[in-house]
PDB file of C-alpha atoms and ligand atoms in Angstrom:
ATOM      1  CA  MET A  10     117.408  52.990  19.146  1.00 52.00           C
ATOM      2  CA  ALA A  11     120.767  54.182  20.436  1.00 57.00           C
ATOM      3  CA  THR A  12     120.348  57.680  19.017  1.00 80.00           C
ATOM      4  CA  SER A  13     121.044  59.268  22.368  1.00 93.00           C
ATOM      5  CA  PHE A  14     124.171  59.538  24.476  1.00 96.00           C
ATOM      6  CA  THR A  15     125.819  56.688  26.350  1.00 96.00           C
ATOM      7  CA  SER A  16     127.148  58.982  29.061  1.00 96.00           C
ATOM      8  CA  MET A  17     125.843  62.387  30.049  1.00 97.00           C
ATOM      9  CA  ASP A  18     129.159  64.155  29.609  1.00 97.00           C
ATOM     10  CA  THR A  19     128.926  63.536  25.857  1.00 96.00           C
ATOM     11  CA  SER A  20     125.295  64.719  25.554  1.00 97.00           C
ATOM     12  CA  ILE A  21     124.206  67.526  23.260  1.00 97.00           C
ATOM     13  CA  ALA A  22     121.266  69.920  23.498  1.00 97.00           C
ATOM     14  CA  GLU A  23     119.313  68.249  20.691  1.00 96.00           C
ATOM     15  CA  GLN A  24     119.314  64.950  22.569  1.00 96.00           C
ATOM     16  CA  TRP A  25     117.969  66.663  25.662  1.00 95.00           C
ATOM     17  CA  ALA A  26     115.266  68.296  23.554  1.00 96.00           C
ATOM     18  CA  VAL A  27     114.141  64.824  22.436  1.00 95.00           C
ATOM     19  CA  ILE A  28     114.161  63.557  26.033  1.00 94.00           C
ATOM     20  CA  GLY A  29     112.189  66.588  27.208  1.00 93.00           C
ATOM     21  CA  ALA A  30     109.583  66.150  24.479  1.00 95.00           C
ATOM     22  CA  GLU A  31     109.268  62.398  25.085  1.00 94.00           C
ATOM     23  CA  THR A  32     108.952  62.886  28.837  1.00 93.00           C
ATOM     24  CA  ALA A  33     106.224  65.503  28.355  1.00 93.00           C
ATOM     25  CA  LYS A  34     104.428  63.260  25.851  1.00 95.00           C
ATOM     26  CA  ASN A  35     104.419  60.437  28.399  1.00 96.00           C
ATOM     27  CA  GLN A  36     103.169  62.515  31.334  1.00 96.00           C
ATOM     28  CA  GLY A  37      99.936  60.505  31.316  1.00 96.00           C
ATOM     29  CA  ARG A  38     101.971  57.580  32.607  1.00 97.00           C
ATOM     30  CA  VAL A  39     102.201  59.263  36.016  1.00 98.00           C
ATOM     31  CA  ALA A  40      98.476  59.062  36.768  1.00 98.00           C
ATOM     32  CA  GLU A  41      98.324  55.459  35.550  1.00 98.00           C
ATOM     33  CA  ARG A  42     101.237  54.480  37.829  1.00 98.00           C
ATOM     34  CA  VAL A  43      99.526  56.244  40.737  1.00 98.00           C
ATOM     35  CA  LEU A  44      96.286  54.384  40.015  1.00 98.00           C
ATOM     36  CA  ASP A  45      98.198  51.075  39.836  1.00 98.00           C
ATOM     37  CA  LEU A  46      99.831  51.810  43.196  1.00 98.00           C
ATOM     38  CA  LEU A  47      96.441  52.653  44.693  1.00 98.00           C
ATOM     39  CA  ARG A  48      94.987  49.382  43.370  1.00 98.00           C
ATOM     40  CA  SER A  49      97.895  47.508  44.955  1.00 98.00           C
ATOM     41  CA  LEU A  50      96.789  48.802  48.373  1.00 98.00           C
ATOM     42  CA  ALA A  51      93.858  46.359  48.190  1.00 98.00           C
ATOM     43  CA  ASP A  52      96.368  43.630  49.118  1.00 97.00           C
ATOM     44  CA  ILE A  53      97.446  45.396  52.312  1.00 97.00           C
ATOM     45  CA  VAL A  54      95.379  44.933  55.456  1.00 97.00           C
ATOM     46  CA  ASP A  55      97.959  44.638  58.255  1.00 96.00           C
ATOM     47  CA  GLY A  56      95.360  44.109  60.965  1.00 97.00           C
ATOM     48  CA  PHE A  57      93.061  47.047  60.165  1.00 97.00           C
ATOM     49  CA  ALA A  58      89.299  46.605  59.697  1.00 98.00           C
ATOM     50  CA  THR A  59      89.586  47.620  56.036  1.00 98.00           C
ATOM     51  CA  ASP A  60      92.280  47.113  53.426  1.00 98.00           C
ATOM     52  CA  GLN A  61      94.365  50.187  52.644  1.00 98.00           C
ATOM     53  CA  LEU A  62      92.677  50.892  49.304  1.00 98.00           C
ATOM     54  CA  THR A  63      89.285  50.993  51.002  1.00 98.00           C
ATOM     55  CA  HIS A  64      90.757  53.246  53.695  1.00 98.00           C
ATOM     56  CA  CYS A  65      92.130  55.640  51.059  1.00 98.00           C
ATOM     57  CA  LEU A  66      88.872  55.619  49.098  1.00 98.00           C
ATOM     58  CA  GLN A  67      86.891  56.250  52.278  1.00 98.00           C
ATOM     59  CA  THR A  68      89.167  59.140  53.261  1.00 98.00           C
ATOM     60  CA  ALA A  69      88.680  60.709  49.809  1.00 98.00           C
ATOM     61  CA  THR A  70      84.934  60.057  49.919  1.00 98.00           C
ATOM     62  CA  ARG A  71      84.663  61.846  53.259  1.00 98.00           C
ATOM     63  CA  ALA A  72      86.721  64.775  51.948  1.00 98.00           C
ATOM     64  CA  GLU A  73      84.553  65.048  48.845  1.00 98.00           C
ATOM     65  CA  ARG A  74      81.337  64.917  50.871  1.00 98.00           C
ATOM     66  CA  ASP A  75      82.687  67.731  53.040  1.00 98.00           C
ATOM     67  CA  GLY A  76      83.157  69.887  49.942  1.00 98.00           C
ATOM     68  CA  ALA A  77      86.939  69.603  49.521  1.00 98.00           C
ATOM     69  CA  ASP A  78      88.370  70.725  46.167  1.00 98.00           C
ATOM     70  CA  ASP A  79      89.880  68.363  43.584  1.00 98.00           C
ATOM     71  CA  GLU A  80      93.500  68.654  44.780  1.00 98.00           C
ATOM     72  CA  VAL A  81      92.499  67.958  48.373  1.00 98.00           C
ATOM     73  CA  VAL A  82      90.306  65.014  47.340  1.00 98.00           C
ATOM     74  CA  VAL A  83      93.066  63.477  45.192  1.00 98.00           C
ATOM     75  CA  ALA A  84      95.643  64.043  47.937  1.00 98.00           C
ATOM     76  CA  SER A  85      93.269  62.399  50.421  1.00 98.00           C
ATOM     77  CA  LEU A  86      92.959  59.450  48.054  1.00 98.00           C
ATOM     78  CA  CYS A  87      96.750  59.187  47.802  1.00 98.00           C
ATOM     79  CA  HIS A  88      97.676  59.994  51.408  1.00 98.00           C
ATOM     80  CA  ASP A  89      98.663  56.416  52.306  1.00 98.00           C
ATOM     81  CA  ILE A  90      99.963  55.420  48.855  1.00 98.00           C
ATOM     82  CA  GLY A  91     103.429  55.235  50.417  1.00 98.00           C
ATOM     83  CA  LYS A  92     102.296  52.106  52.260  1.00 97.00           C
ATOM     84  CA  ALA A  93     102.500  50.297  48.927  1.00 97.00           C
ATOM     85  CA  ILE A  94     106.274  50.570  49.345  1.00 97.00           C
ATOM     86  CA  SER A  95     107.086  51.101  53.030  1.00 97.00           C
ATOM     87  CA  VAL A  96     104.887  51.788  56.053  1.00 96.00           C
ATOM     88  CA  PRO A  97     107.358  53.544  58.404  1.00 95.00           C
ATOM     89  CA  ASN A  98     108.075  56.411  56.011  1.00 96.00           C
ATOM     90  CA  HIS A  99     104.797  56.346  54.083  1.00 97.00           C
ATOM     91  CA  PRO A 100     103.761  59.987  54.708  1.00 96.00           C
ATOM     92  CA  ALA A 101     106.960  61.316  53.132  1.00 97.00           C
ATOM     93  CA  ILE A 102     106.652  58.984  50.127  1.00 98.00           C
ATOM     94  CA  ALA A 103     103.061  60.073  49.488  1.00 98.00           C
ATOM     95  CA  ALA A 104     103.855  63.750  49.995  1.00 98.00           C
ATOM     96  CA  GLU A 105     106.767  63.678  47.542  1.00 98.00           C
ATOM     97  CA  ILE A 106     104.701  61.865  44.889  1.00 98.00           C
ATOM     98  CA  LEU A 107     102.093  64.631  45.183  1.00 98.00           C
ATOM     99  CA  LYS A 108     104.429  67.604  45.573  1.00 98.00           C
ATOM    100  CA  PRO A 109     104.791  68.748  41.921  1.00 97.00           C
ATOM    101  CA  TYR A 110     101.059  68.400  41.294  1.00 98.00           C
ATOM    102  CA  VAL A 111      99.312  70.112  44.213  1.00 98.00           C
ATOM    103  CA  ARG A 112      99.567  73.499  45.901  1.00 97.00           C
ATOM    104  CA  PRO A 113     102.018  73.732  48.820  1.00 97.00           C
ATOM    105  CA  GLU A 114      99.433  73.530  51.616  1.00 97.00           C
ATOM    106  CA  VAL A 115      98.041  70.282  50.191  1.00 98.00           C
ATOM    107  CA  TYR A 116     101.563  68.850  50.092  1.00 98.00           C
ATOM    108  CA  ASP A 117     101.999  69.906  53.733  1.00 98.00           C
ATOM    109  CA  MET A 118      98.663  68.333  54.688  1.00 98.00           C
ATOM    110  CA  ILE A 119      99.967  64.950  53.559  1.00 98.00           C
ATOM    111  CA  ARG A 120     103.567  65.439  54.730  1.00 97.00           C
ATOM    112  CA  VAL A 121     102.523  65.958  58.360  1.00 97.00           C
ATOM    113  CA  HIS A 122      99.476  63.714  58.408  1.00 97.00           C
ATOM    114  CA  GLN A 123     100.851  61.045  60.722  1.00 95.00           C
ATOM    115  CA  ASP A 124     101.746  63.538  63.449  1.00 96.00           C
ATOM    116  CA  PHE A 125      98.234  64.981  63.208  1.00 97.00           C
ATOM    117  CA  GLN A 126      96.729  61.480  63.309  1.00 96.00           C
ATOM    118  CA  GLY A 127      98.688  60.882  66.497  1.00 95.00           C
ATOM    119  CA  ARG A 128      95.966  62.707  68.420  1.00 96.00           C
ATOM    120  CA  HIS A 129      93.835  59.598  67.976  1.00 96.00           C
ATOM    121  CA  TYR A 130      96.285  56.759  68.677  1.00 96.00           C
ATOM    122  CA  TYR A 131      99.848  57.733  69.652  1.00 94.00           C
ATOM    123  CA  ALA A 132      98.963  57.250  73.338  1.00 94.00           C
ATOM    124  CA  HIS A 133      98.737  53.503  72.681  1.00 95.00           C
ATOM    125  CA  PHE A 134     102.444  53.525  71.787  1.00 90.00           C
ATOM    126  CA  GLY A 135     103.593  55.840  74.555  1.00 94.00           C
ATOM    127  CA  GLY A 136     103.865  58.640  71.996  1.00 93.00           C
ATOM    128  CA  ASP A 137     102.755  62.245  72.265  1.00 95.00           C
ATOM    129  CA  PRO A 138      99.108  62.732  71.208  1.00 96.00           C
ATOM    130  CA  ASP A 139      99.934  66.405  70.670  1.00 96.00           C
ATOM    131  CA  ALA A 140     102.727  65.662  68.178  1.00 96.00           C
ATOM    132  CA  ARG A 141     100.919  67.979  65.756  1.00 97.00           C
ATOM    133  CA  GLU A 142     101.834  70.936  67.950  1.00 97.00           C
ATOM    134  CA  LYS A 143     105.457  70.808  66.777  1.00 97.00           C
ATOM    135  CA  HIS A 144     104.192  71.919  63.354  1.00 97.00           C
ATOM    136  CA  ARG A 145     102.291  74.943  64.654  1.00 97.00           C
ATOM    137  CA  ALA A 146     105.338  77.203  64.397  1.00 97.00           C
ATOM    138  CA  THR A 147     106.113  76.315  60.772  1.00 97.00           C
ATOM    139  CA  LEU A 148     102.665  75.917  59.205  1.00 98.00           C
ATOM    140  CA  ALA A 149     100.422  78.877  58.459  1.00 98.00           C
ATOM    141  CA  PRO A 150      97.270  78.757  60.638  1.00 98.00           C
ATOM    142  CA  GLU A 151      95.036  77.859  57.693  1.00 98.00           C
ATOM    143  CA  VAL A 152      97.399  75.032  56.677  1.00 98.00           C
ATOM    144  CA  PHE A 153      97.479  73.740  60.261  1.00 98.00           C
ATOM    145  CA  ASP A 154      93.672  73.799  60.266  1.00 98.00           C
ATOM    146  CA  LEU A 155      93.517  71.956  56.923  1.00 98.00           C
ATOM    147  CA  ALA A 156      95.875  69.258  58.240  1.00 98.00           C
ATOM    148  CA  ALA A 157      93.764  68.958  61.395  1.00 98.00           C
ATOM    149  CA  ARG A 158      90.550  68.678  59.404  1.00 98.00           C
ATOM    150  CA  PHE A 159      92.123  66.017  57.180  1.00 98.00           C
ATOM    151  CA  ALA A 160      93.272  63.918  60.138  1.00 98.00           C
ATOM    152  CA  ASP A 161      90.318  64.441  62.476  1.00 98.00           C
ATOM    153  CA  ASP A 162      87.378  64.376  60.065  1.00 98.00           C
ATOM    154  CA  TRP A 163      88.510  62.277  57.084  1.00 98.00           C
ATOM    155  CA  ASP A 164      91.511  60.025  57.761  1.00 98.00           C
ATOM    156  CA  GLN A 165      91.113  58.737  61.306  1.00 98.00           C
ATOM    157  CA  THR A 166      87.414  57.963  60.719  1.00 98.00           C
ATOM    158  CA  ALA A 167      87.984  56.043  57.480  1.00 98.00           C
ATOM    159  CA  PHE A 168      88.284  52.451  58.672  1.00 98.00           C
ATOM    160  CA  ASP A 169      84.580  51.533  58.533  1.00 98.00           C
ATOM    161  CA  PRO A 170      83.779  48.528  56.327  1.00 98.00           C
ATOM    162  CA  ASP A 171      80.089  49.500  56.421  1.00 98.00           C
ATOM    163  CA  TYR A 172      80.572  53.088  55.215  1.00 98.00           C
ATOM    164  CA  ASP A 173      79.218  53.978  51.774  1.00 98.00           C
ATOM    165  CA  THR A 174      82.669  54.291  50.215  1.00 98.00           C
ATOM    166  CA  LEU A 175      82.912  55.490  46.610  1.00 98.00           C
ATOM    167  CA  PRO A 176      84.909  53.241  44.190  1.00 98.00           C
ATOM    168  CA  LEU A 177      88.242  54.141  42.603  1.00 98.00           C
ATOM    169  CA  GLU A 178      86.508  54.689  39.253  1.00 98.00           C
ATOM    170  CA  HIS A 179      84.703  57.648  40.787  1.00 98.00           C
ATOM    171  CA  PHE A 180      88.042  59.421  41.337  1.00 98.00           C
ATOM    172  CA  GLU A 181      90.038  58.312  38.283  1.00 98.00           C
ATOM    173  CA  ASP A 182      89.318  61.342  36.083  1.00 98.00           C
ATOM    174  CA  ARG A 183      90.452  63.694  38.857  1.00 98.00           C
ATOM    175  CA  VAL A 184      93.620  61.647  39.411  1.00 98.00           C
ATOM    176  CA  ARG A 185      94.400  62.018  35.694  1.00 98.00           C
ATOM    177  CA  LYS A 186      93.661  65.742  35.836  1.00 98.00           C
ATOM    178  CA  VAL A 187      95.796  66.478  38.919  1.00 98.00           C
ATOM    179  CA  PHE A 188      98.753  64.355  37.771  1.00 98.00           C
ATOM    180  CA  GLY A 189      98.391  65.530  34.175  1.00 96.00           C
ATOM    181  CA  ALA A 190     100.796  68.436  34.530  1.00 92.00           C
ATOM    182  CA  ALA A 191     103.468  69.320  37.074  1.00 91.00           C
ATOM    183  CA  ASN A 192     103.517  72.784  38.598  1.00 87.00           C
ATOM    184  CA  LEU A 193     106.666  74.525  37.455  1.00 73.00           C
ATOM    185  CA  VAL A 194     108.154  76.343  40.399  1.00 62.00           C
ATOM    186  CA  PRO A 195     110.263  79.331  39.290  1.00 52.00           C
ATOM    187  CA  GLY A 196     113.843  79.195  40.458  1.00 46.00           C
TER     188      GLY A 196
HETATM  189 FE1  FE2 B 212      95.321  57.063  56.594  1.00 74.55          FE
END
């Protein structure tokens, strides 16, 4: 169906209207791709006591049980989704996947999560356990506290194979809700 342009410099507005409508119609694809990526984390263990899907599910379970809202729970579920592609830059990958769908402080919570986690393990690599402090000047105090709560209470504790971890099915409806519509940022 070559009804659209073959190079952008020959495109017309009507073609872009079709693309916009089709893209909006297919928005549901985003949540399904996210769920597929999460499922793929079951194959990644890399020496931890749990696979990475279990770790993500356990992080989200802990957040939910602490009363976190839906965006925070879904972000907690997705915080290590970047590991499905590349471990060294996984926080940035996860944060950018989430960015259009969550409020800015939830995006920040994921973007900085490795530096906040450092409190609990960077010393083993000769790193700075207080790496989180470099974010204190740029994050609002309540965002800093949210990132600390995420790392200290939910993420760094979520490697327990014996914990009562909730299954992915428990979170699927909220994944579809959060990724169901992008936040349109004016300007
Ligand atoms: Fe994690």
